[in-house]
């Protein structure tokens, strides 16, 4: 049983109250009509499956019913941080100890921030 | 034709004047599962508070706070898991989510309250839903009430973690419940009407060892 910190409730709650909803930070293409089939297929169906740090979308289904992001280690199941929608993770695969404060300003988009 | 929010919304009083017998969500359960009367040995007493007015308020905390202060005279709980009551404890507002609050008032007041809130809120971005028919409130009192909850909910109900004036949405047995603690000795469960029978029978079964009694 995991204990998950809901950033909206401000409390650690039982895993039973939550549902995972897959990979986080998937940006819908700005102009779907201009996408190639491959780009659109990647957006719809293809997900990362990393060994190690992964960013996921979870919902506090029984509770505040808000979606939020979870940074989780897929090897140890350890939840490293949770953060609200629209926020950026401080812990990424490249910065497993937390992102240095000055690096956040260089991110151009949320997805770049995760990939960086 | 004006296009203000107040004129686009059609409200109606769900309480009819017609002489139609009204049954509480637990009426069927009382008939089917019985209702053992409380005795001197009962360490838990269950009591349903049916036909209260339940309203769900959604919108920004600041505009809603100003409106409920003006209409109800109590502030909106801004902190997560907050629960506030008015002076006589009859009316309450509970934090459900960052943009959602549950207001419970004595039965019959909810339609007038909804209309007054709509008038005060005007064109603000908000939603008010009357959910009185969809849920009911079950009270637990007695020294073993907390023990009974420890068997039933996954949330930590120890007084250090669940002080008076707190309310959470959590899992009760296999159903969802809104669990609140309005006073030192009383716990409240807000359950969906469709889960009322399940919750009631669970409480009777789990409360058997404490000699649970039902006040009607």
Short mmCIF file of C-alpha atoms in Angstrom, two decimals, chain B:
data_model
loop_
_atom_site.label_atom_id
_atom_site.label_comp_id
_atom_site.label_asym_id
_atom_site.label_seq_id
_atom_site.Cartn_x
_atom_site.Cartn_y
_atom_site.Cartn_z
CA UNK B 1 -33.78 39.86 -23.79
CA UNK B 2 -31.14 40.07 -21.13
CA UNK B 3 -28.47 37.44 -21.03
CA UNK B 4 -27.38 37.50 -17.40
CA UNK B 5 -26.61 34.27 -15.64
CA UNK B 6 -29.49 34.70 -13.21
CA UNK B 7 -32.01 34.75 -16.05
CA UNK B 8 -30.55 31.81 -17.94
CA UNK B 9 -30.77 29.48 -14.96
CA UNK B 10 -34.09 27.86 -14.14
CA UNK B 11 -34.45 26.78 -10.53
CA UNK B 12 -37.31 24.97 -8.86
CA UNK B 13 -38.20 23.87 -5.38
CA UNK B 14 -37.76 20.12 -5.11
CA UNK B 15 -40.06 20.02 -2.07
CA UNK B 16 -43.57 19.79 -3.37
CA UNK B 17 -46.62 21.16 -1.59
CA UNK B 18 -48.61 18.07 -2.58
CA UNK B 19 -49.40 15.56 0.14
CA UNK B 20 -47.05 12.86 -1.06
CA UNK B 21 -45.58 10.64 1.62
CA UNK B 22 -41.82 11.13 1.75
CA UNK B 23 -39.53 8.30 2.85
CA UNK B 24 -35.98 8.67 4.08
CA UNK B 25 -33.25 6.81 2.19
CA UNK B 26 -33.13 4.36 5.11
CA UNK B 27 -36.87 3.62 5.25
CA UNK B 28 -36.38 0.41 3.29
CA UNK B 29 -33.45 -0.62 5.45
CA UNK B 30 -35.43 -0.15 8.68
CA UNK B 31 -38.13 -2.46 7.33
CA UNK B 32 -35.79 -5.04 5.87
CA UNK B 33 -32.90 -5.05 8.35
CA UNK B 34 -34.61 -3.76 11.47
CA UNK B 35 -33.49 -1.03 13.82
CA UNK B 36 -32.40 -2.25 17.27
CA UNK B 37 -33.38 0.31 19.90
CA UNK B 38 -30.49 1.75 21.95
CA UNK B 39 -30.10 0.20 25.39
CA UNK B 40 -28.04 1.11 28.44
CA UNK B 41 -25.32 -1.19 27.07
CA UNK B 42 -25.11 0.51 23.67
CA UNK B 43 -21.67 2.01 23.18
CA UNK B 44 -22.62 3.39 19.76
CA UNK B 45 -25.85 5.05 18.75
CA UNK B 46 -26.75 5.60 15.11
CA UNK B 47 -29.22 8.23 14.03
CA UNK B 48 -30.20 9.31 10.56
CA UNK B 49 -30.81 12.99 9.89
CA UNK B 50 -32.95 12.70 6.76
CA UNK B 51 -34.42 15.44 4.55
CA UNK B 52 -31.71 18.04 5.22
CA UNK B 53 -30.90 20.54 2.49
CA UNK B 54 -27.61 19.71 0.74
CA UNK B 55 -26.14 22.17 -1.75
CA UNK B 56 -22.91 21.81 -3.69
CA UNK B 57 -21.21 25.14 -4.38
CA UNK B 58 -18.56 25.32 -7.06
CA UNK B 59 -16.53 28.32 -8.10
CA UNK B 60 -13.75 30.59 -6.94
CA UNK B 61 -13.13 30.68 -3.19
CA UNK B 62 -13.11 34.47 -2.93
CA UNK B 63 -16.44 35.22 -4.61
CA UNK B 64 -18.15 32.30 -2.89
CA UNK B 65 -16.71 33.33 0.48
CA UNK B 66 -18.15 36.85 0.14
CA UNK B 67 -21.54 35.46 -0.87
CA UNK B 68 -21.89 32.90 1.95
CA UNK B 69 -20.68 35.42 4.54
CA UNK B 70 -23.44 37.74 3.41
CA UNK B 71 -26.19 35.11 3.11
CA UNK B 72 -25.33 32.56 5.82
CA UNK B 73 -23.11 34.67 8.07
CA UNK B 74 -20.35 32.05 8.18
CA UNK B 75 -17.07 32.05 6.26
CA UNK B 76 -16.16 29.53 3.61
CA UNK B 77 -13.54 27.09 4.93
CA UNK B 78 -10.51 27.99 2.85
CA UNK B 79 -8.17 25.34 4.21
CA UNK B 80 -8.43 21.78 2.86
CA UNK B 81 -10.58 19.44 4.99
CA UNK B 82 -12.18 22.43 6.72
CA UNK B 83 -15.67 22.30 8.21
CA UNK B 84 -17.41 25.32 9.75
CA UNK B 85 -20.77 25.57 11.51
CA UNK B 86 -22.93 28.56 12.35
CA UNK B 87 -23.57 29.58 15.96
CA UNK B 88 -26.33 27.04 16.65
CA UNK B 89 -24.66 24.24 14.71
CA UNK B 90 -27.58 23.78 12.31
CA UNK B 91 -25.85 24.99 9.14
CA UNK B 92 -22.45 23.90 7.93
CA UNK B 93 -20.06 24.40 5.04
CA UNK B 94 -17.43 21.81 4.25
CA UNK B 95 -14.40 21.97 1.97
CA UNK B 96 -14.63 19.16 -0.61
CA UNK B 97 -12.12 20.24 -3.24
CA UNK B 98 -10.23 23.49 -4.04
CA UNK B 99 -13.27 24.73 -5.97
CA UNK B 100 -16.09 22.78 -4.32
CA UNK B 101 -17.94 23.08 -1.01
CA UNK B 102 -20.84 21.19 0.55
CA UNK B 103 -23.45 23.26 2.38
CA UNK B 104 -25.89 21.44 4.67
CA UNK B 105 -28.84 23.39 6.08
CA UNK B 106 -32.07 22.36 7.84
CA UNK B 107 -34.58 20.79 5.47
CA UNK B 108 -36.72 23.29 3.57
CA UNK B 109 -34.18 26.11 3.69
CA UNK B 110 -32.13 25.02 0.70
CA UNK B 111 -34.29 26.48 -2.07
CA UNK B 112 -34.46 29.94 -0.50
CA UNK B 113 -30.72 29.76 0.22
CA UNK B 114 -29.94 28.77 -3.35
CA UNK B 115 -31.96 31.69 -4.71
CA UNK B 116 -30.36 34.18 -2.33
CA UNK B 117 -26.88 32.93 -3.20
CA UNK B 118 -27.66 33.21 -6.91
CA UNK B 119 -28.91 36.78 -6.40
CA UNK B 120 -25.77 37.76 -4.46
CA UNK B 121 -23.38 36.02 -6.85
CA UNK B 122 -24.96 37.61 -9.93
CA UNK B 123 -22.80 37.11 -12.98
CA UNK B 124 -19.87 35.52 -11.18
CA UNK B 125 -18.56 32.19 -12.48
CA UNK B 126 -20.14 29.60 -10.20
CA UNK B 127 -22.45 26.59 -10.00
CA UNK B 128 -24.93 25.57 -7.31
CA UNK B 129 -26.46 22.11 -7.33
CA UNK B 130 -29.18 20.93 -5.01
CA UNK B 131 -28.21 17.38 -4.08
CA UNK B 132 -30.59 17.00 -1.13
CA UNK B 133 -32.39 14.05 -2.69
CA UNK B 134 -29.15 12.28 -3.57
CA UNK B 135 -27.57 11.90 -0.17
CA UNK B 136 -28.37 11.55 3.48
CA UNK B 137 -26.61 12.17 6.75
CA UNK B 138 -25.98 9.49 9.37
CA UNK B 139 -24.79 10.43 12.85
CA UNK B 140 -22.73 8.24 15.13
CA UNK B 141 -22.41 9.01 18.83
CA UNK B 142 -21.20 7.06 21.83
CA UNK B 143 -17.85 6.08 23.25
CA UNK B 144 -17.18 3.36 20.67
CA UNK B 145 -18.08 5.46 17.62
CA UNK B 146 -14.41 5.98 16.78
CA UNK B 147 -13.66 2.29 17.17
CA UNK B 148 -16.50 1.50 14.79
CA UNK B 149 -15.07 3.95 12.26
CA UNK B 150 -11.60 2.45 12.64
CA UNK B 151 -13.05 -0.81 11.36
CA UNK B 152 -14.88 0.84 8.50
CA UNK B 153 -12.89 3.68 6.93
CA UNK B 154 -9.33 3.71 5.61
CA UNK B 155 -8.74 7.22 6.99
CA UNK B 156 -6.93 7.76 10.29
CA UNK B 157 -9.61 8.88 12.75
CA UNK B 158 -7.33 9.31 15.76
CA UNK B 159 -8.14 12.63 17.52
CA UNK B 160 -4.61 13.91 16.86
CA UNK B 161 -5.21 13.46 13.12
CA UNK B 162 -8.94 14.11 13.00
CA UNK B 163 -9.75 17.07 15.25
CA UNK B 164 -13.19 18.63 15.62
CA UNK B 165 -13.97 20.79 12.61
CA UNK B 166 -12.45 18.46 10.04
CA UNK B 167 -14.20 16.64 7.22
CA UNK B 168 -12.81 14.36 4.53
CA UNK B 169 -14.06 12.38 1.57
CA UNK B 170 -12.78 8.85 1.87
CA UNK B 171 -13.55 5.17 1.47
CA UNK B 172 -16.06 3.56 3.82
CA UNK B 173 -16.10 -0.23 3.44
CA UNK B 174 -16.35 -0.40 -0.36
CA UNK B 175 -18.29 2.83 -0.81
CA UNK B 176 -17.47 6.53 -0.79
CA UNK B 177 -18.36 8.61 2.23
CA UNK B 178 -17.93 12.15 3.46
CA UNK B 179 -16.79 11.81 7.05
CA UNK B 180 -17.09 14.82 9.36
CA UNK B 181 -16.50 15.54 12.99
CA UNK B 182 -18.67 18.49 14.04
CA UNK B 183 -18.25 18.04 17.80
CA UNK B 184 -16.07 16.12 20.22
CA UNK B 185 -18.59 13.29 20.61
CA UNK B 186 -20.41 13.20 17.28
CA UNK B 187 -19.34 11.89 13.90
CA UNK B 188 -21.30 12.44 10.71
CA UNK B 189 -21.35 10.34 7.57
CA UNK B 190 -22.75 11.86 4.40
CA UNK B 191 -23.62 8.91 2.20
CA UNK B 192 -25.16 8.62 -1.21
CA UNK B 193 -28.77 7.56 -1.22
CA UNK B 194 -27.94 4.53 -3.35
CA UNK B 195 -25.32 3.43 -0.81
CA UNK B 196 -27.42 4.25 2.28
CA UNK B 197 -28.72 0.70 2.74
CA UNK B 198 -25.26 -0.81 2.26
CA UNK B 199 -23.73 1.65 4.75
CA UNK B 200 -26.52 1.08 7.27
CA UNK B 201 -26.21 -2.69 7.15
CA UNK B 202 -22.42 -2.45 7.38
CA UNK B 203 -22.75 -0.23 10.46
CA UNK B 204 -25.25 -2.60 12.10
CA UNK B 205 -22.96 -5.55 11.48
CA UNK B 206 -19.74 -3.80 12.49
CA UNK B 207 -21.44 -2.19 15.49
CA UNK B 208 -22.90 -5.42 16.84
CA UNK B 209 -19.98 -5.94 19.22
CA UNK B 210 -20.59 -2.47 20.68
CA UNK B 211 -24.33 -3.11 21.07
CA UNK B 212 -25.20 -0.55 18.42
CA UNK B 213 -28.63 1.05 18.77
CA UNK B 214 -30.62 3.03 16.24
CA UNK B 215 -32.53 6.14 17.30
CA UNK B 216 -35.51 6.93 15.11
#
